[in-house]
Short mmCIF file of C-alpha atoms in Angstrom, two decimals:
data_model
loop_
_atom_site.label_atom_id
_atom_site.label_comp_id
_atom_site.label_asym_id
_atom_site.label_seq_id
_atom_site.Cartn_x
_atom_site.Cartn_y
_atom_site.Cartn_z
CA MET Q 1 3.29 -1.64 28.11
CA ASP Q 2 -0.22 -2.65 29.20
CA ASP Q 3 -2.34 -5.27 27.41
CA PHE Q 4 -4.31 -2.66 25.46
CA ILE Q 5 -1.18 -1.09 23.98
CA ALA Q 6 0.26 -4.56 23.39
CA ALA Q 7 -2.85 -5.59 21.44
CA ARG Q 8 -2.73 -2.46 19.32
CA SER Q 9 1.01 -2.88 18.75
CA GLN Q 10 0.59 -6.50 17.69
CA MET Q 11 -2.13 -5.55 15.23
CA ALA Q 12 -0.01 -2.70 13.87
CA LEU Q 13 2.98 -5.02 13.50
CA SER Q 14 0.92 -7.63 11.64
CA LEU Q 15 -0.66 -5.04 9.35
CA GLY Q 16 2.69 -3.37 8.74
CA PHE Q 17 4.22 -6.58 7.41
CA HIS Q 18 1.13 -7.86 5.60
CA ILE Q 19 0.55 -4.65 3.68
CA ILE Q 20 3.96 -4.96 2.00
CA PHE Q 21 3.40 -8.61 1.06
CA SER Q 22 -0.12 -7.91 -0.20
CA CYS Q 23 0.85 -4.82 -2.24
CA ILE Q 24 3.55 -6.75 -4.08
CA GLY Q 25 1.24 -9.72 -4.52
CA MET Q 26 -1.43 -7.43 -6.00
CA VAL Q 27 0.82 -5.59 -8.44
CA MET Q 28 3.67 -7.87 -9.54
CA PRO Q 29 1.35 -10.15 -11.58
CA PHE Q 30 0.56 -7.18 -13.83
CA PHE Q 31 4.28 -6.58 -14.42
CA MET Q 32 4.58 -10.29 -15.14
CA ALA Q 33 1.67 -10.17 -17.59
CA VAL Q 34 3.21 -7.26 -19.52
CA SER Q 35 6.58 -8.98 -19.91
CA HIS Q 36 4.79 -12.20 -20.89
CA TRP Q 37 2.81 -10.28 -23.53
CA TYR Q 38 6.05 -8.87 -24.95
CA TRP Q 39 7.45 -12.41 -25.12
CA LEU Q 40 4.42 -13.64 -27.04
CA LYS Q 41 4.46 -10.67 -29.44
CA THR Q 42 8.22 -10.39 -30.06
CA ASN Q 43 9.51 -13.89 -29.28
CA LYS Q 44 12.52 -12.27 -27.58
CA ILE Q 45 13.80 -14.74 -25.00
CA VAL Q 46 14.73 -11.98 -22.57
CA TYR Q 47 11.03 -11.24 -21.95
CA LYS Q 48 10.32 -14.91 -21.24
CA ASN Q 49 13.17 -14.91 -18.74
CA VAL Q 50 11.86 -11.76 -17.08
CA THR Q 51 8.40 -13.31 -16.82
CA LYS Q 52 9.72 -16.51 -15.27
CA ALA Q 53 11.90 -14.63 -12.79
CA TRP Q 54 9.06 -12.35 -11.74
CA SER Q 55 6.63 -15.28 -11.45
CA GLN Q 56 8.90 -16.85 -8.85
CA GLY Q 57 8.83 -13.60 -6.90
CA VAL Q 58 5.04 -13.56 -7.16
CA ALA Q 59 4.95 -17.10 -5.74
CA ILE Q 60 7.12 -16.07 -2.78
CA PHE Q 61 4.91 -13.10 -1.90
CA PHE Q 62 1.72 -15.05 -2.51
CA ALA Q 63 2.81 -17.59 0.10
CA THR Q 64 3.95 -15.01 2.66
CA GLY Q 65 0.86 -12.85 2.04
CA ALA Q 66 -1.42 -15.84 2.55
CA VAL Q 67 0.25 -16.68 5.86
CA SER Q 68 0.30 -13.12 7.21
CA GLY Q 69 -3.29 -12.54 6.06
CA THR Q 70 -4.48 -15.68 7.83
CA VAL Q 71 -2.76 -14.51 11.01
CA LEU Q 72 -4.57 -11.18 10.77
CA SER Q 73 -7.92 -12.95 10.49
CA PHE Q 74 -7.24 -14.86 13.70
CA GLU Q 75 -6.01 -11.72 15.46
CA LEU Q 76 -9.25 -9.88 14.75
CA GLY Q 77 -11.13 -12.51 16.71
CA LEU Q 78 -8.54 -13.12 19.43
CA LEU Q 79 -7.48 -9.54 20.16
CA TRP Q 80 -10.75 -7.72 19.42
CA PRO Q 81 -13.58 -10.18 20.26
CA LYS Q 82 -16.09 -7.50 21.24
CA PHE Q 83 -15.53 -5.72 17.95
CA MET Q 84 -15.98 -8.90 15.91
CA ASN Q 85 -19.03 -9.92 17.92
CA HIS Q 86 -20.87 -6.80 16.80
CA ALA Q 87 -19.12 -5.90 13.54
CA GLY Q 88 -18.62 -9.38 12.07
CA PRO Q 89 -22.22 -9.84 10.84
CA ILE Q 90 -22.18 -6.34 9.34
CA PHE Q 91 -18.91 -6.08 7.43
CA GLY Q 92 -18.19 -9.78 7.01
CA MET Q 93 -19.29 -9.89 3.35
CA PRO Q 94 -16.14 -8.32 1.83
CA PHE Q 95 -14.02 -10.77 3.83
CA SER Q 96 -16.08 -13.67 2.47
CA LEU Q 97 -15.75 -12.41 -1.08
CA GLU Q 98 -12.04 -11.82 -0.53
CA GLY Q 99 -11.72 -15.51 0.30
CA THR Q 100 -13.31 -16.32 -3.07
CA ALA Q 101 -10.94 -13.96 -4.89
CA PHE Q 102 -7.99 -15.52 -3.07
CA PHE Q 103 -9.20 -18.99 -4.10
CA ILE Q 104 -9.35 -17.92 -7.77
CA GLU Q 105 -5.93 -16.29 -7.50
CA ALA Q 106 -4.39 -19.46 -6.07
CA ILE Q 107 -5.81 -21.63 -8.87
CA ALA Q 108 -4.72 -19.19 -11.59
CA LEU Q 109 -1.23 -18.89 -10.11
CA GLY Q 110 -0.91 -22.68 -10.07
CA PHE Q 111 -1.95 -22.82 -13.73
CA PHE Q 112 0.53 -20.09 -14.61
CA LEU Q 113 3.53 -21.49 -12.75
CA TYR Q 114 3.11 -25.01 -14.10
CA GLY Q 115 1.57 -24.16 -17.47
CA TRP Q 116 4.71 -23.31 -19.42
CA ASP Q 117 4.75 -25.34 -22.67
CA ARG Q 118 1.63 -27.22 -21.51
CA PHE Q 119 -1.16 -24.75 -22.34
CA ASN Q 120 -1.98 -22.69 -25.37
CA PRO Q 121 0.41 -19.69 -25.04
CA TRP Q 122 -2.38 -17.09 -24.92
CA PHE Q 123 -4.46 -19.11 -22.46
CA HIS Q 124 -1.34 -19.34 -20.32
CA TRP Q 125 -1.01 -15.56 -20.51
CA VAL Q 126 -4.66 -15.12 -19.50
CA THR Q 127 -4.08 -17.18 -16.34
CA GLY Q 128 -1.37 -14.69 -15.35
CA VAL Q 129 -3.72 -11.78 -15.95
CA ILE Q 130 -6.33 -13.48 -13.75
CA VAL Q 131 -3.74 -13.73 -10.98
CA GLY Q 132 -3.35 -9.96 -11.10
CA ILE Q 133 -7.05 -9.12 -11.36
CA SER Q 134 -8.09 -11.47 -8.55
CA GLY Q 135 -5.26 -10.20 -6.35
CA LEU Q 136 -6.29 -6.60 -6.95
CA VAL Q 137 -9.95 -7.39 -6.24
CA SER Q 138 -8.90 -9.18 -3.07
CA GLY Q 139 -7.04 -6.09 -1.86
CA ILE Q 140 -9.95 -3.79 -2.71
CA LEU Q 141 -12.36 -5.97 -0.71
CA VAL Q 142 -10.13 -5.87 2.36
CA VAL Q 143 -9.84 -2.09 2.06
CA ALA Q 144 -13.65 -1.89 1.79
CA ALA Q 145 -13.87 -3.62 5.18
CA ASN Q 146 -11.40 -1.15 6.66
CA ALA Q 147 -13.29 1.75 5.05
CA TRP Q 148 -16.42 0.59 6.89
CA MET Q 149 -14.58 1.17 10.18
CA ASN Q 150 -14.00 4.78 9.07
CA SER Q 151 -17.49 5.20 7.64
CA PRO Q 152 -19.84 2.74 9.37
CA SER Q 153 -23.08 2.12 7.49
CA GLY Q 154 -25.50 -0.67 6.71
CA PHE Q 155 -27.10 -0.86 10.16
CA ASP Q 156 -29.00 1.12 12.75
CA TYR Q 157 -27.45 1.60 16.18
CA VAL Q 158 -30.25 1.82 18.73
CA ASN Q 159 -29.80 1.54 22.50
CA GLY Q 160 -26.44 -0.19 22.07
CA GLN Q 161 -27.86 -2.74 19.61
CA TYR Q 162 -26.95 -3.22 15.93
CA ILE Q 163 -30.18 -3.76 14.02
CA ASN Q 164 -31.51 -3.61 10.43
CA ILE Q 165 -28.23 -4.93 9.07
CA ASP Q 166 -27.57 -4.50 5.33
CA PRO Q 167 -24.21 -6.14 4.39
CA ILE Q 168 -24.28 -4.74 0.83
CA LYS Q 169 -24.65 -1.17 2.05
CA ALA Q 170 -21.96 -1.81 4.64
CA MET Q 171 -19.53 -3.08 1.99
CA PHE Q 172 -20.20 -0.17 -0.36
CA ASN Q 173 -19.94 2.44 2.37
CA ASP Q 174 -19.20 6.06 1.58
CA ALA Q 175 -15.45 5.68 2.11
CA TRP Q 176 -14.79 2.45 0.20
CA PHE Q 177 -14.18 3.97 -3.25
CA SER Q 178 -11.77 6.74 -2.19
CA GLN Q 179 -9.82 4.42 0.12
CA ALA Q 180 -9.69 1.55 -2.39
CA LEU Q 181 -8.58 3.87 -5.19
CA HIS Q 182 -5.92 5.53 -3.05
CA MET Q 183 -4.60 2.20 -1.75
CA SER Q 184 -4.56 0.53 -5.17
CA ILE Q 185 -2.62 3.37 -6.80
CA ALA Q 186 -0.27 3.42 -3.80
CA ALA Q 187 0.39 -0.31 -4.24
CA PHE Q 188 1.33 0.22 -7.91
CA ALA Q 189 3.57 3.18 -7.07
CA ALA Q 190 5.31 1.45 -4.16
CA THR Q 191 5.85 -1.84 -5.97
CA GLY Q 192 6.85 -0.14 -9.22
CA PHE Q 193 9.52 1.97 -7.53
CA ALA Q 194 10.77 -0.93 -5.41
CA VAL Q 195 11.12 -3.30 -8.38
CA ALA Q 196 12.58 -0.60 -10.63
CA GLY Q 197 15.05 0.33 -7.90
CA VAL Q 198 16.30 -3.25 -7.54
CA HIS Q 199 16.81 -3.58 -11.28
CA ALA Q 200 18.51 -0.16 -11.40
CA ILE Q 201 21.01 -1.39 -8.81
CA MET Q 202 21.74 -4.48 -10.91
CA ILE Q 203 22.23 -2.34 -14.04
CA LEU Q 204 24.67 -0.13 -12.13
CA LYS Q 205 26.59 -3.28 -11.20
CA HIS Q 206 26.64 -4.36 -14.87
CA LYS Q 207 24.79 -7.58 -14.03
CA ASN Q 208 22.79 -8.98 -16.97
CA VAL Q 209 22.19 -5.49 -18.25
CA GLU Q 210 19.71 -6.36 -21.01
CA PHE Q 211 17.53 -8.43 -18.65
CA HIS Q 212 17.49 -5.77 -15.95
CA THR Q 213 16.98 -2.91 -18.43
CA LYS Q 214 13.82 -4.52 -19.81
CA SER Q 215 12.61 -5.26 -16.29
CA PHE Q 216 13.42 -1.75 -15.09
CA LYS Q 217 11.40 -0.10 -17.86
CA ILE Q 218 8.24 -2.12 -17.22
CA ALA Q 219 8.35 -1.52 -13.46
CA ALA Q 220 9.31 2.15 -13.79
CA VAL Q 221 6.47 2.96 -16.21
CA PHE Q 222 3.90 1.38 -13.86
CA GLY Q 223 5.37 3.05 -10.78
CA CYS Q 224 5.77 6.50 -12.35
CA ILE Q 225 2.25 6.59 -13.81
CA ALA Q 226 0.85 5.61 -10.40
CA ALA Q 227 2.97 8.24 -8.62
CA LEU Q 228 1.64 10.97 -10.91
CA LEU Q 229 -1.97 9.82 -10.40
CA GLN Q 230 -1.69 9.45 -6.63
CA PRO Q 231 -2.29 13.13 -5.74
CA LEU Q 232 -5.68 12.96 -7.49
CA SER Q 233 -6.82 10.03 -5.34
CA GLY Q 234 -5.22 11.67 -2.31
CA ASP Q 235 -7.26 14.82 -2.90
CA LEU Q 236 -10.44 12.73 -3.13
CA SER Q 237 -9.60 10.98 0.16
CA ALA Q 238 -8.68 14.23 1.92
CA LYS Q 239 -11.98 15.88 0.96
CA TYR Q 240 -13.91 12.88 2.30
CA VAL Q 241 -11.93 12.94 5.56
CA ALA Q 242 -12.61 16.67 5.91
CA ARG Q 243 -16.37 16.05 5.67
CA THR Q 244 -16.64 12.96 7.87
CA GLN Q 245 -13.57 12.79 10.15
CA PRO Q 246 -12.62 16.37 11.03
CA ALA Q 247 -10.56 15.18 14.01
CA LYS Q 248 -8.37 13.07 11.72
CA LEU Q 249 -7.83 15.98 9.31
CA ALA Q 250 -7.02 18.33 12.17
CA ALA Q 251 -4.45 15.86 13.54
CA MET Q 252 -2.95 15.29 10.07
CA GLU Q 253 -2.34 19.02 9.71
CA ALA Q 254 -1.80 19.71 13.43
CA HIS Q 255 -4.60 22.23 12.96
CA PHE Q 256 -5.29 23.36 16.52
CA HIS Q 257 -7.66 26.26 15.93
CA THR Q 258 -10.83 26.42 13.85
CA GLU Q 259 -10.52 29.15 11.26
CA LYS Q 260 -11.51 30.32 7.83
CA SER Q 261 -8.95 30.53 5.04
CA ALA Q 262 -6.90 27.90 6.90
CA SER Q 263 -3.26 27.46 5.94
CA LEU Q 264 -1.76 24.23 4.65
CA LEU Q 265 1.11 23.21 6.90
CA ILE Q 266 4.33 21.78 5.51
CA GLY Q 267 6.55 20.15 8.12
CA GLY Q 268 6.56 21.54 11.62
CA ILE Q 269 6.75 20.16 15.14
CA PRO Q 270 3.40 20.11 16.98
CA ASP Q 271 3.42 21.57 20.46
CA THR Q 272 0.28 20.02 21.92
CA LYS Q 273 0.72 21.71 25.29
CA ASN Q 274 0.70 25.23 23.85
CA LYS Q 275 -1.50 24.25 20.87
CA ARG Q 276 0.81 25.51 18.17
CA VAL Q 277 3.25 24.24 15.54
CA ASP Q 278 6.88 25.26 15.50
CA TYR Q 279 9.15 25.47 12.44
CA GLY Q 280 6.40 24.72 9.92
CA LEU Q 281 5.82 26.42 6.59
CA LYS Q 282 2.26 27.72 6.16
CA LEU Q 283 0.60 28.26 2.78
CA PRO Q 284 -2.37 30.62 3.42
CA GLY Q 285 -5.84 29.40 2.42
CA LEU Q 286 -4.60 26.21 0.80
CA LEU Q 287 -5.95 23.82 3.47
CA SER Q 288 -9.41 25.34 3.10
CA PHE Q 289 -9.23 24.91 -0.66
CA MET Q 290 -7.93 21.34 -0.53
CA ALA Q 291 -10.48 20.29 2.09
CA HIS Q 292 -13.56 22.12 0.83
CA GLY Q 293 -12.73 23.55 -2.61
CA ASN Q 294 -12.94 27.12 -1.31
CA PHE Q 295 -10.03 29.27 -0.14
CA ASP Q 296 -12.28 30.99 2.43
CA ALA Q 297 -13.96 27.85 3.83
CA GLU Q 298 -13.81 27.15 7.55
CA VAL Q 299 -11.74 24.15 8.62
CA THR Q 300 -12.54 22.54 11.97
CA GLY Q 301 -9.63 22.57 14.39
CA LEU Q 302 -8.80 20.41 17.37
CA ASP Q 303 -10.31 23.07 19.63
CA GLN Q 304 -13.75 21.86 18.46
CA ILE Q 305 -12.99 18.20 19.25
CA PRO Q 306 -13.37 16.96 22.84
CA ILE Q 307 -9.98 15.97 24.18
CA GLN Q 308 -11.12 12.39 24.77
CA ASN Q 309 -12.01 12.09 21.07
CA GLN Q 310 -8.77 13.45 19.68
CA PRO Q 311 -6.31 11.10 17.96
CA PRO Q 312 -2.58 11.14 18.80
CA ILE Q 313 -1.61 14.39 17.10
CA ALA Q 314 2.16 14.10 16.69
CA ILE Q 315 2.14 10.55 15.26
CA THR Q 316 -0.66 11.35 12.82
CA HIS Q 317 0.97 14.59 11.70
CA TYR Q 318 4.44 13.16 11.19
CA ALA Q 319 3.09 10.13 9.34
CA PHE Q 320 1.05 12.37 7.05
CA GLN Q 321 4.05 14.60 6.33
CA ILE Q 322 6.21 11.56 5.52
CA MET Q 323 3.57 10.16 3.17
CA VAL Q 324 3.09 13.44 1.32
CA GLY Q 325 6.80 14.27 1.22
CA LEU Q 326 7.79 10.92 -0.26
CA GLY Q 327 4.87 11.09 -2.66
CA MET Q 328 6.10 14.45 -3.96
CA LEU Q 329 9.64 13.12 -4.39
CA MET Q 330 8.33 10.13 -6.33
CA MET Q 331 6.30 12.49 -8.52
CA ALA Q 332 9.41 14.54 -9.26
CA LEU Q 333 11.40 11.44 -10.20
CA SER Q 334 8.48 10.26 -12.35
CA GLY Q 335 8.49 13.57 -14.18
CA LEU Q 336 12.21 13.20 -14.87
CA TYR Q 337 11.73 9.67 -16.14
CA PHE Q 338 8.94 10.55 -18.55
CA LEU Q 339 10.90 13.58 -19.72
CA ALA Q 340 13.76 11.19 -20.48
CA LEU Q 341 11.43 8.86 -22.38
CA TRP Q 342 9.99 11.75 -24.37
CA LYS Q 343 12.96 13.99 -25.13
CA TYR Q 344 16.26 13.05 -23.46
CA ARG Q 345 16.63 9.34 -24.08
CA ASN Q 346 20.35 9.40 -23.25
CA TRP Q 347 19.27 9.96 -19.62
CA LEU Q 348 17.75 6.47 -19.52
CA SER Q 349 21.16 4.83 -19.36
CA SER Q 350 22.78 7.53 -17.25
CA ARG Q 351 24.20 6.67 -13.86
CA TRP Q 352 22.59 9.63 -12.10
CA LEU Q 353 19.03 8.64 -13.07
CA LEU Q 354 19.58 5.00 -12.15
CA ASN Q 355 21.06 6.10 -8.83
CA LEU Q 356 17.96 8.17 -8.12
CA PHE Q 357 15.75 5.13 -8.71
CA ALA Q 358 18.07 2.99 -6.56
CA VAL Q 359 17.80 5.47 -3.68
CA ALA Q 360 14.01 5.61 -4.14
CA THR Q 361 13.62 1.81 -3.85
CA PRO Q 362 11.99 1.87 -0.37
CA ALA Q 363 10.24 5.25 -0.75
CA GLY Q 364 6.88 3.92 -1.88
CA PHE Q 365 6.57 1.35 0.87
CA ILE Q 366 7.62 3.84 3.54
CA ALA Q 367 4.86 6.11 2.20
CA VAL Q 368 2.37 3.21 2.30
CA GLU Q 369 3.25 2.44 5.92
CA ALA Q 370 2.93 6.12 6.81
CA GLY Q 371 -0.42 6.33 5.03
CA TRP Q 372 -1.83 3.38 6.93
CA THR Q 373 -0.56 4.94 10.15
CA VAL Q 374 -2.58 8.05 9.29
CA THR Q 375 -5.66 5.93 8.52
CA GLU Q 376 -5.53 3.83 11.68
CA VAL Q 377 -3.98 6.14 14.29
CA GLY Q 378 -5.95 9.10 12.95
CA ARG Q 379 -9.23 7.25 13.64
CA GLN Q 380 -8.43 6.73 17.32
CA PRO Q 381 -9.90 6.48 19.88
CA TRP Q 382 -12.52 4.76 17.70
CA ILE Q 383 -12.33 1.26 16.26
CA ILE Q 384 -15.71 1.97 14.60
CA GLN Q 385 -15.86 5.70 13.96
CA GLY Q 386 -18.26 7.33 16.40
CA ILE Q 387 -19.76 3.99 17.50
CA MET Q 388 -17.26 1.82 19.39
CA ARG Q 389 -14.04 2.83 21.12
CA THR Q 390 -10.92 0.75 20.60
CA ALA Q 391 -10.47 0.37 24.35
CA ASP Q 392 -13.96 -1.16 24.62
CA ALA Q 393 -13.23 -3.75 21.92
CA VAL Q 394 -10.01 -5.29 23.23
CA THR Q 395 -9.93 -8.77 24.70
CA PRO Q 396 -10.03 -9.08 28.52
CA MET Q 397 -7.50 -11.92 28.32
CA PRO Q 398 -4.27 -11.02 30.18
CA GLY Q 399 -0.73 -11.58 28.95
CA ILE Q 400 -1.11 -10.00 25.50
CA ILE Q 401 2.33 -8.46 25.87
CA TYR Q 402 3.93 -11.92 25.61
CA SER Q 403 1.93 -12.60 22.47
CA PHE Q 404 3.24 -9.31 21.05
CA TYR Q 405 6.84 -10.32 21.74
CA LEU Q 406 6.26 -13.72 20.16
CA TYR Q 407 4.67 -12.28 17.02
CA THR Q 408 7.45 -9.70 16.74
CA GLY Q 409 9.99 -12.52 16.65
CA VAL Q 410 7.96 -14.48 14.12
CA TYR Q 411 7.48 -11.55 11.75
CA VAL Q 412 11.10 -10.41 11.96
CA SER Q 413 12.17 -13.98 11.18
CA LEU Q 414 9.70 -14.14 8.28
CA ALA Q 415 11.00 -10.85 6.90
CA LEU Q 416 14.59 -12.10 7.05
CA VAL Q 417 13.63 -15.32 5.26
CA VAL Q 418 11.82 -13.39 2.51
CA ILE Q 419 14.77 -11.01 2.08
CA PHE Q 420 17.15 -13.97 1.84
CA MET Q 421 14.96 -15.74 -0.72
CA LEU Q 422 14.64 -12.62 -2.87
CA TYR Q 423 18.37 -11.91 -2.61
CA ARG Q 424 19.14 -15.44 -3.74
CA GLN Q 425 16.58 -15.15 -6.53
CA ILE Q 426 18.20 -11.97 -7.85
CA ARG Q 427 21.69 -13.45 -7.60
CA MET Q 428 20.64 -16.59 -9.48
CA VAL Q 429 18.95 -14.83 -12.39
CA GLY Q 430 21.97 -15.16 -14.65
CA LYS Q 431 22.57 -18.81 -13.78
CA LEU Q 432 18.94 -19.80 -14.22
CA TYR Q 433 18.41 -18.21 -17.60
CA ASP Q 434 21.91 -18.10 -19.07
CA LEU Q 435 21.66 -14.37 -19.67
CA PRO Q 436 24.49 -12.33 -21.15
CA ALA Q 437 26.70 -10.62 -18.62
CA THR Q 438 27.26 -7.61 -20.85
CA SER Q 439 25.19 -5.49 -23.17
CA ASN Q 440 25.66 -2.77 -25.72
CA GLN Q 441 23.69 -0.52 -23.33
CA LEU Q 442 26.48 0.83 -21.14
CA VAL Q 443 25.92 2.83 -17.99
CA HIS Q 444 27.95 6.01 -18.02
#
């Protein structure tokens, strides 16, 4: 592994961990706010207990997200100094505003955690809502910065110089809305399914059934609504990619040859040497329709992209297939859940449905990781699309491979600590809140 690959691997590792922490930190406060609202409206102690338990989880992920996000900020300067030298003055505004949102989130979270029985109950609830809103805004601002790398704007690039800089235009670049929408919905879907899955497991084990049933419903409703909305934002993103990053779209679909009425590929193993895909299912004309809204439209293939400008095809294709495949499975499970809520309510306490949610616990976050792989690997070899190559932005400092090994150890250790803390938190729910061990809602 050379220093360039080590630098990219370290950045991918850091982003891979941080995106999980940040997604949960963005979304869980909204779950917490809903359960808190139910407590205030119904005065049922179970909702207060759910809110307190979830708030402790929010605190854990807020702390880990803050640490991993700070590390990423340093890595941008240390690993990619040439990129930051040129790009920093252009797309630095969303990062600055993200710091403000983070500051507000930290204050609101402090008020919420220590405000029980000290503030007016509805003011206390509002502080929890602010935690969620500021966290969501923080995530959107970071995604806006990443979107600028895919759709650079707000400057003129003349003779290798970045001039006429407009930070506002850079922040609200053409890609920011579609990426922010897609990422925000993905965060709700991933976190909703993960939280619902954990509570489904606890219901199956007959642990504090009433507590976990209430928790499961809130998380499942959020996650299932998001999963059903996600294809709409995905379609918006795909159409933008088709217009502005044809190489990325071609790699996503392993679309080797430019053609009209292009087929949508499901699965398949790309054979880059012979420029074909083996064992894939092709749906005629559907790629043209999804990319351009016309079944007969021409879709640019990799044959029109210079080889030096092509992204890694296999990685991008497999990641895209994983993202879409898991998204479809989550949609199917969401449909079953809402069908149960609407017509077959006896399904809600059935073992088979809870088992499906338990199995789907990691699905959303695997899809999120795959989606970010598509976004980042699919943009290669560019760190700023069409302007600066990733290889030209990396630090000249040697020995990055040792930094990569060190950070790998740190992040693996951090992940183990977080898993242990969450496991202990789940195990201690009954002891902390003196919840009943049985319920009249039996799992059959």
